[in-house]
Coordinates of N, CA and C in Angstrom, one line a residue:
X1 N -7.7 33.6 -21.8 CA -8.6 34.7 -21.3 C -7.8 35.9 -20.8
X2 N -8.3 37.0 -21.3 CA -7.4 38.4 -21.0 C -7.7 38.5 -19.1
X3 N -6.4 39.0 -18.2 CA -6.4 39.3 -17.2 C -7.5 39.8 -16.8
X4 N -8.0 40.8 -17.1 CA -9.2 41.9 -16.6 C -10.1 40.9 -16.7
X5 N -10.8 39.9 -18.0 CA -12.4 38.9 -17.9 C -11.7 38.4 -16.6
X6 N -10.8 37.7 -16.3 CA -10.5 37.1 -15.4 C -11.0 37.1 -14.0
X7 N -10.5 38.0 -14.4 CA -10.6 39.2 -12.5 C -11.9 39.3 -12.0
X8 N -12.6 40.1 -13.6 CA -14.2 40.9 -13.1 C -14.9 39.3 -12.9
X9 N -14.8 38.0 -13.5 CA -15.3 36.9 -13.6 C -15.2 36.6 -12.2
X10 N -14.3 36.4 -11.7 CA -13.9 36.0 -10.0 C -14.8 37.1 -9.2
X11 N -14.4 38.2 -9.4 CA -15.2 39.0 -8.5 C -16.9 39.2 -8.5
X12 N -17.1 38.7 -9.6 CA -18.6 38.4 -10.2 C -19.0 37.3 -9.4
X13 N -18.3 36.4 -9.4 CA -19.0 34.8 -9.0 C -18.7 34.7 -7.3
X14 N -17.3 35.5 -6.7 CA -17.4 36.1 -5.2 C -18.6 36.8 -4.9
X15 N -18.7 38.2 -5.2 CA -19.5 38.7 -4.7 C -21.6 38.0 -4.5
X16 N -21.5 36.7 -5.8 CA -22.9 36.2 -5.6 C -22.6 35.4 -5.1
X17 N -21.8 34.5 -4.8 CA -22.0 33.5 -3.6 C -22.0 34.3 -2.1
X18 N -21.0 35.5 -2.0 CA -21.2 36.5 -0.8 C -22.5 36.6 -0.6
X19 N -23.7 37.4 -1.5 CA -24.6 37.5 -1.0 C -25.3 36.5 -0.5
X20 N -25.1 35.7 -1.6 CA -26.6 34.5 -1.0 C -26.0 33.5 0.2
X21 N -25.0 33.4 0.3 CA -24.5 32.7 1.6 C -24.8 33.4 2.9
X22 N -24.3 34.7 3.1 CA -24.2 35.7 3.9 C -25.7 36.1 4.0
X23 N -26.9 36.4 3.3 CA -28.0 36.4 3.4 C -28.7 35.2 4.0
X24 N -28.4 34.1 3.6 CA -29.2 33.1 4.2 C -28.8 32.9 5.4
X25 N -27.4 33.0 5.7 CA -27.2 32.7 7.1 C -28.1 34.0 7.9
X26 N -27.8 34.8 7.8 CA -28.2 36.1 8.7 C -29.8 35.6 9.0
X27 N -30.6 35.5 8.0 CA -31.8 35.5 7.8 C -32.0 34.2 9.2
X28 N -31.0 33.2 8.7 CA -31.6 31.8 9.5 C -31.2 32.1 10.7
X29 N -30.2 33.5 11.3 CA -29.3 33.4 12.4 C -30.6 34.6 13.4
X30 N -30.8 35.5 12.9 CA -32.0 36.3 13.4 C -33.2 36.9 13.1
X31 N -34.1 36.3 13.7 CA -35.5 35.9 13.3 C -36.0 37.5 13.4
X32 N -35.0 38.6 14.6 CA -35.6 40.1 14.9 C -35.4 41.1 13.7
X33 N -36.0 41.7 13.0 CA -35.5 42.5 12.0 C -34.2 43.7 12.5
X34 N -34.9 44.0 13.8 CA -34.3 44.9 14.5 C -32.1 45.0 14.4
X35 N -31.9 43.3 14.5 CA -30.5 42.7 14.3 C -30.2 42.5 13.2
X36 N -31.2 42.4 12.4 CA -31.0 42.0 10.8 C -30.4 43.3 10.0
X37 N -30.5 44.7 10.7 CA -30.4 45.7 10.0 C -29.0 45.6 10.6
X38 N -28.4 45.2 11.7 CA -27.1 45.9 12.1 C -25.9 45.0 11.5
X39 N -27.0 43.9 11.5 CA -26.1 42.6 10.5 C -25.5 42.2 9.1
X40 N -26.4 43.3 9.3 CA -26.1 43.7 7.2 C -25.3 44.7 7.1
X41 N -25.5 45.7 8.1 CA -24.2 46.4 8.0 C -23.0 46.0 7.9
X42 N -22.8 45.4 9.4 CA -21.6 44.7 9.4 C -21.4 43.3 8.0
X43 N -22.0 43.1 8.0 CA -21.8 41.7 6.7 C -21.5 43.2 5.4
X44 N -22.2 44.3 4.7 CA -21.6 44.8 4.0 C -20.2 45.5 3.9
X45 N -19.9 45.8 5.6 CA -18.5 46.1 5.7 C -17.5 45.3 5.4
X46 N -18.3 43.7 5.8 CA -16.9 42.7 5.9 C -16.7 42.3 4.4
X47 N -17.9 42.6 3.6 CA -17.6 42.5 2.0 C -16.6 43.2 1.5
X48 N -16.8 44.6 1.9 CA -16.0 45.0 1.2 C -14.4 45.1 1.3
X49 N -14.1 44.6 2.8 CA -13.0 44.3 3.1 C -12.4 43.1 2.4
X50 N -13.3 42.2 2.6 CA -12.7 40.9 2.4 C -12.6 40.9 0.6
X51 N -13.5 41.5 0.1 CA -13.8 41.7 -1.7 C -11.9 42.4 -1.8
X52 N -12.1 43.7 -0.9 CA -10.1 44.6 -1.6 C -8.8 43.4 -1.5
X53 N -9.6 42.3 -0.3 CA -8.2 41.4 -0.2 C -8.1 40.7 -1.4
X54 N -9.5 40.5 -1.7 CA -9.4 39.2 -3.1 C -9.0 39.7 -4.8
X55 N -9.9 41.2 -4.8 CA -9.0 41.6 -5.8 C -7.8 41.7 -5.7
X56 N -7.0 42.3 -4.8 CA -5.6 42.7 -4.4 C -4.9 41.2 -4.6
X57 N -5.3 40.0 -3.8 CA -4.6 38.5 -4.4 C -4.8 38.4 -6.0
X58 N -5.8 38.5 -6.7 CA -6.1 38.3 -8.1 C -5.2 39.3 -9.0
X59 N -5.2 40.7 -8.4 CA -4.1 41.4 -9.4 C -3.0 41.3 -9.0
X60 N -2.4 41.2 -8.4 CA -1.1 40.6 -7.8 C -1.0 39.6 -8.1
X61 N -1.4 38.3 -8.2 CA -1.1 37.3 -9.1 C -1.0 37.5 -10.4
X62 N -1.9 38.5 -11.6 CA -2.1 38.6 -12.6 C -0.8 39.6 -13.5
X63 N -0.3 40.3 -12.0 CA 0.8 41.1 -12.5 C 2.1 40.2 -12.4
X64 N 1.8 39.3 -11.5 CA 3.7 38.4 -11.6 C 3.6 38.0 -12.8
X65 N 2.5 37.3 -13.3 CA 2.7 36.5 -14.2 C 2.7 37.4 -15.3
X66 N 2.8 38.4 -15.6 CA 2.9 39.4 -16.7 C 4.2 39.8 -16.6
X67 N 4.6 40.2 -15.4 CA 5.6 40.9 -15.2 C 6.6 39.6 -15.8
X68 N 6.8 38.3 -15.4 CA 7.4 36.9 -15.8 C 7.5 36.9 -17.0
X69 N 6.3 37.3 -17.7 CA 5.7 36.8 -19.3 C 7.3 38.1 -20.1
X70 N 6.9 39.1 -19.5 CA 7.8 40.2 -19.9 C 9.2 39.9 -19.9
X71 N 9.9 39.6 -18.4 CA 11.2 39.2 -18.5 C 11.7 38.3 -19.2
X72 N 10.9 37.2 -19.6 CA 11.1 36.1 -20.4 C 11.1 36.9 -21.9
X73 N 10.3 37.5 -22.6 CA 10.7 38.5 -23.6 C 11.7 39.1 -23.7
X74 N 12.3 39.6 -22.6 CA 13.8 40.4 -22.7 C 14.2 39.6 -22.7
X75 N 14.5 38.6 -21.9 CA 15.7 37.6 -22.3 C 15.8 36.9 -23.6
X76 N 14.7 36.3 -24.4 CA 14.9 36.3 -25.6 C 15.7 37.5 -26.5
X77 N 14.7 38.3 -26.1 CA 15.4 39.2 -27.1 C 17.0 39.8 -26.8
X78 N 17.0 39.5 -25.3 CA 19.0 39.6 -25.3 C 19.3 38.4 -25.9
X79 N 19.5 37.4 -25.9 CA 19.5 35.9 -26.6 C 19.6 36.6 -28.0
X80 N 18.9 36.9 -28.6 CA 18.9 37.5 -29.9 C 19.6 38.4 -30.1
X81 N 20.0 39.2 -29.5 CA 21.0 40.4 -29.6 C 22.2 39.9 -29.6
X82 N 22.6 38.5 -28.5 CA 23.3 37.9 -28.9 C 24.3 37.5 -29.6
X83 N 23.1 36.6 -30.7 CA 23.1 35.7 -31.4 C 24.0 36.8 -32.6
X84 N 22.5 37.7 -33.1 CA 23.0 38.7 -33.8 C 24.4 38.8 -34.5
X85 N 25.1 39.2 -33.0 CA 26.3 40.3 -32.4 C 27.1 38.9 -33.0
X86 N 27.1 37.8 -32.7 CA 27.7 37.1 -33.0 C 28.0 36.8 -34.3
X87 N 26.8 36.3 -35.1 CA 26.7 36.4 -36.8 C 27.4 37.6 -37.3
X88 N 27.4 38.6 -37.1 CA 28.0 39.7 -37.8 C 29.2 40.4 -37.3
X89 N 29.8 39.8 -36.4 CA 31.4 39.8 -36.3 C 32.0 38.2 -36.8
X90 N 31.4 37.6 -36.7 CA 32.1 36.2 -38.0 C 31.9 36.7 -39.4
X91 N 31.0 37.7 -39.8 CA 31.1 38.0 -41.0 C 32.3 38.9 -41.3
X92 N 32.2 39.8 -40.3 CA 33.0 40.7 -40.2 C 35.0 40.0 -40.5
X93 N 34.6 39.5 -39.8 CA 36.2 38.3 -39.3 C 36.2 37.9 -41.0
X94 N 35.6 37.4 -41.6 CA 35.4 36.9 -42.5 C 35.5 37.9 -44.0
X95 N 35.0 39.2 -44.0 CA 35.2 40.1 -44.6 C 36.9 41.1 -44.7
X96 N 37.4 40.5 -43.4 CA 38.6 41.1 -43.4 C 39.8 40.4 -43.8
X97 N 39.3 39.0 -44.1 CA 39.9 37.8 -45.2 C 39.8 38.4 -46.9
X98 N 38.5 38.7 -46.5 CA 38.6 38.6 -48.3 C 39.2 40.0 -48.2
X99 N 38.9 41.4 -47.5 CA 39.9 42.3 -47.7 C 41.6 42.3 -47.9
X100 N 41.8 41.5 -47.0 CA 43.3 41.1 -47.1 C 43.2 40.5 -48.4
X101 N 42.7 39.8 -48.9 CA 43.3 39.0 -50.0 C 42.9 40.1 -51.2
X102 N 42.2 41.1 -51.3 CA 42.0 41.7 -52.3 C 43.1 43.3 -52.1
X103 N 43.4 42.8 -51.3 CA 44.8 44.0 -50.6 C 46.2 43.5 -51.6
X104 N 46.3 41.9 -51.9 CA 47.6 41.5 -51.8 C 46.9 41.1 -53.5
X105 N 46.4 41.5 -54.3 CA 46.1 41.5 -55.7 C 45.8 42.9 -56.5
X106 N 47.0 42.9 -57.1 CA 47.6 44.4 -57.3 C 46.3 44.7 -59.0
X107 N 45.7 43.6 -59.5 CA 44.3 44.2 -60.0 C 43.6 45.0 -59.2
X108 N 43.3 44.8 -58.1 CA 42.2 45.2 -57.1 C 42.3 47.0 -56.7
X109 N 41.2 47.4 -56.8 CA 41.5 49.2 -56.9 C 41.9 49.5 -55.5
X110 N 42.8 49.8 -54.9 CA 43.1 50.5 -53.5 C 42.3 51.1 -52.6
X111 N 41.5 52.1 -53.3 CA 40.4 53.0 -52.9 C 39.2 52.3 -52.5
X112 N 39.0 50.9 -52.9 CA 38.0 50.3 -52.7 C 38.4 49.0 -51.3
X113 N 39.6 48.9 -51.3 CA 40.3 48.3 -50.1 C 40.2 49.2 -49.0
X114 N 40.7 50.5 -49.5 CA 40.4 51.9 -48.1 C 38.8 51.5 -47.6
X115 N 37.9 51.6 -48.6 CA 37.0 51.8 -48.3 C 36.1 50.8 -47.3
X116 N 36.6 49.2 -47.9 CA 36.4 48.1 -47.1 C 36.3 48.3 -45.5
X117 N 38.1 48.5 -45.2 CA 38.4 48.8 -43.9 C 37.7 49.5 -43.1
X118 N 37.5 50.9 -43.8 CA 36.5 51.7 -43.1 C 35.5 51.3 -42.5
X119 N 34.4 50.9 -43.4 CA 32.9 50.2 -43.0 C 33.4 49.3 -42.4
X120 N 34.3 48.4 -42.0 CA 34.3 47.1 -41.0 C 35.0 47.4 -39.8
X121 N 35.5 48.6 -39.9 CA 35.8 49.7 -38.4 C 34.8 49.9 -38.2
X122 N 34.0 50.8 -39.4 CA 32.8 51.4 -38.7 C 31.7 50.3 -37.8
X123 N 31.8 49.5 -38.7 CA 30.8 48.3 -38.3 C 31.1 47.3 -37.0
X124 N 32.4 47.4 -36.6 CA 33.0 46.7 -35.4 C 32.5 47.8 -34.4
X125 N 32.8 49.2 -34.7 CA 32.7 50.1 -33.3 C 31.1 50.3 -33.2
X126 N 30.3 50.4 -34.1 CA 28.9 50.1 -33.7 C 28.4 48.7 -33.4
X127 N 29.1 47.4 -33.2 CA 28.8 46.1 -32.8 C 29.3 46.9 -31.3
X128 N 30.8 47.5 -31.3 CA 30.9 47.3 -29.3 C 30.1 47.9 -28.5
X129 N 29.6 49.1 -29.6 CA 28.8 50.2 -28.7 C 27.3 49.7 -28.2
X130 N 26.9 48.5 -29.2 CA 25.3 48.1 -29.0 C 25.7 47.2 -28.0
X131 N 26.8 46.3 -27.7 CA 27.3 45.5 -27.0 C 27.0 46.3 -25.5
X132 N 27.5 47.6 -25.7 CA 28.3 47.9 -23.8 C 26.7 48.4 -23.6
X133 N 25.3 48.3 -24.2 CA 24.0 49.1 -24.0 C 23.9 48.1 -22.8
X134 N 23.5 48.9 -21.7 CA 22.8 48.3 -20.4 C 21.5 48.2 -20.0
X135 N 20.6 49.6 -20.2 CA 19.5 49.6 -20.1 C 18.5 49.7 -22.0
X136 N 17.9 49.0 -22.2 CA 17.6 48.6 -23.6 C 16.7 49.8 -23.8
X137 N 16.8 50.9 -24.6 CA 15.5 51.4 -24.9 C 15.9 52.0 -26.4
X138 N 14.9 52.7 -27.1 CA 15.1 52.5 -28.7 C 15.9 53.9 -28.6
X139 N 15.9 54.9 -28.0 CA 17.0 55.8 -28.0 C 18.4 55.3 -27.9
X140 N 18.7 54.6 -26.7 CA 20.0 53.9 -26.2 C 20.5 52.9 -27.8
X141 N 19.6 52.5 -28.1 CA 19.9 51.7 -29.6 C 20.1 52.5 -30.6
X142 N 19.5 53.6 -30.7 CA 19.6 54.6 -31.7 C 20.7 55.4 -31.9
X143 N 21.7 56.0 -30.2 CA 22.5 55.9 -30.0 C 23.8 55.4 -30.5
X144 N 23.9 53.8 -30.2 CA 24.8 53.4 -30.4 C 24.8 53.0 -31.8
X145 N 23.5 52.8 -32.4 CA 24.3 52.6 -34.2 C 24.3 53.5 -35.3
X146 N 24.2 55.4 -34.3 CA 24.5 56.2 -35.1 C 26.1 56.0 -35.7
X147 N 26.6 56.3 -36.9 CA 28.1 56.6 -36.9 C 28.7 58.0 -36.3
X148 N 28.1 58.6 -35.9 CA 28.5 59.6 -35.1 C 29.4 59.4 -33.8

């Protein structure tokens, strides 16, 4: 159930037992109309006090656990970034094997060994730069995997 049914649900089923409890007592507590008017005052004041405490507990509960729900999302997704960061510097490690070996095979076109090196520079210094990101936002990401 979405936070907000939650909430208006609680404060729905508060505020009718508020009345009918708080009405019957008054009613059974003074027989004079005269006190019954000043008693409803006061009983509507103490509703509405006691009502800001109860939403205020219900969204404040409703926010840790969101706010929880959320951190637990970043941390996957650092976990993933991780992971990532890791798969593609083992490739990388692994691509600078087969470059070496295509370095030391005088078939192999030179130009295309330059070119190897290059992109797995390039590709190492945009792994450190997503690496050193501290605060996650898609600019700061955008950022670091420009070649620029």
């Amino acid at each position: 159930m979405k936070p907000y049914w939650k909430i208006t649900l609680w404060y729905l089923l508060f505020g009718v037992l508020w009345i009918l409890i708080t009405d019957t007592s008054l009613f059974a507590l003074s027989p004079d109309s005269a006190y019954l008017t000043v008693f409803q005052s006061i009983k509507g004041c103490l509703y509405v006090l006691v009502s800001a405490l109860f939403i205020k507990q219900i969204t404040k509960s409703a926010f840790q656990k969101q706010e929880a729900q959320e951190k637990e999302r970043h941390r996957v997704f650092m976990e993933t970034v991780k992971a990532s960061n890791h798969i593609l510097r083992n490739y990388l490690n692994q691509m600078q094997l087969v470059t070496e070996e295509a370095e030391n095979c005088h078939a192999f076109d030179k130009a295309t060994v330059k070119l190897a090196h290059a992109i797995s520079k390039d590709a190492e210094t945009q792994l450190v730069k997503l690496s050193k990101i501290s605060e996650i936002s898609s600019e700061e990401i955008r950022l670091a995997a420009s070649t620029r």
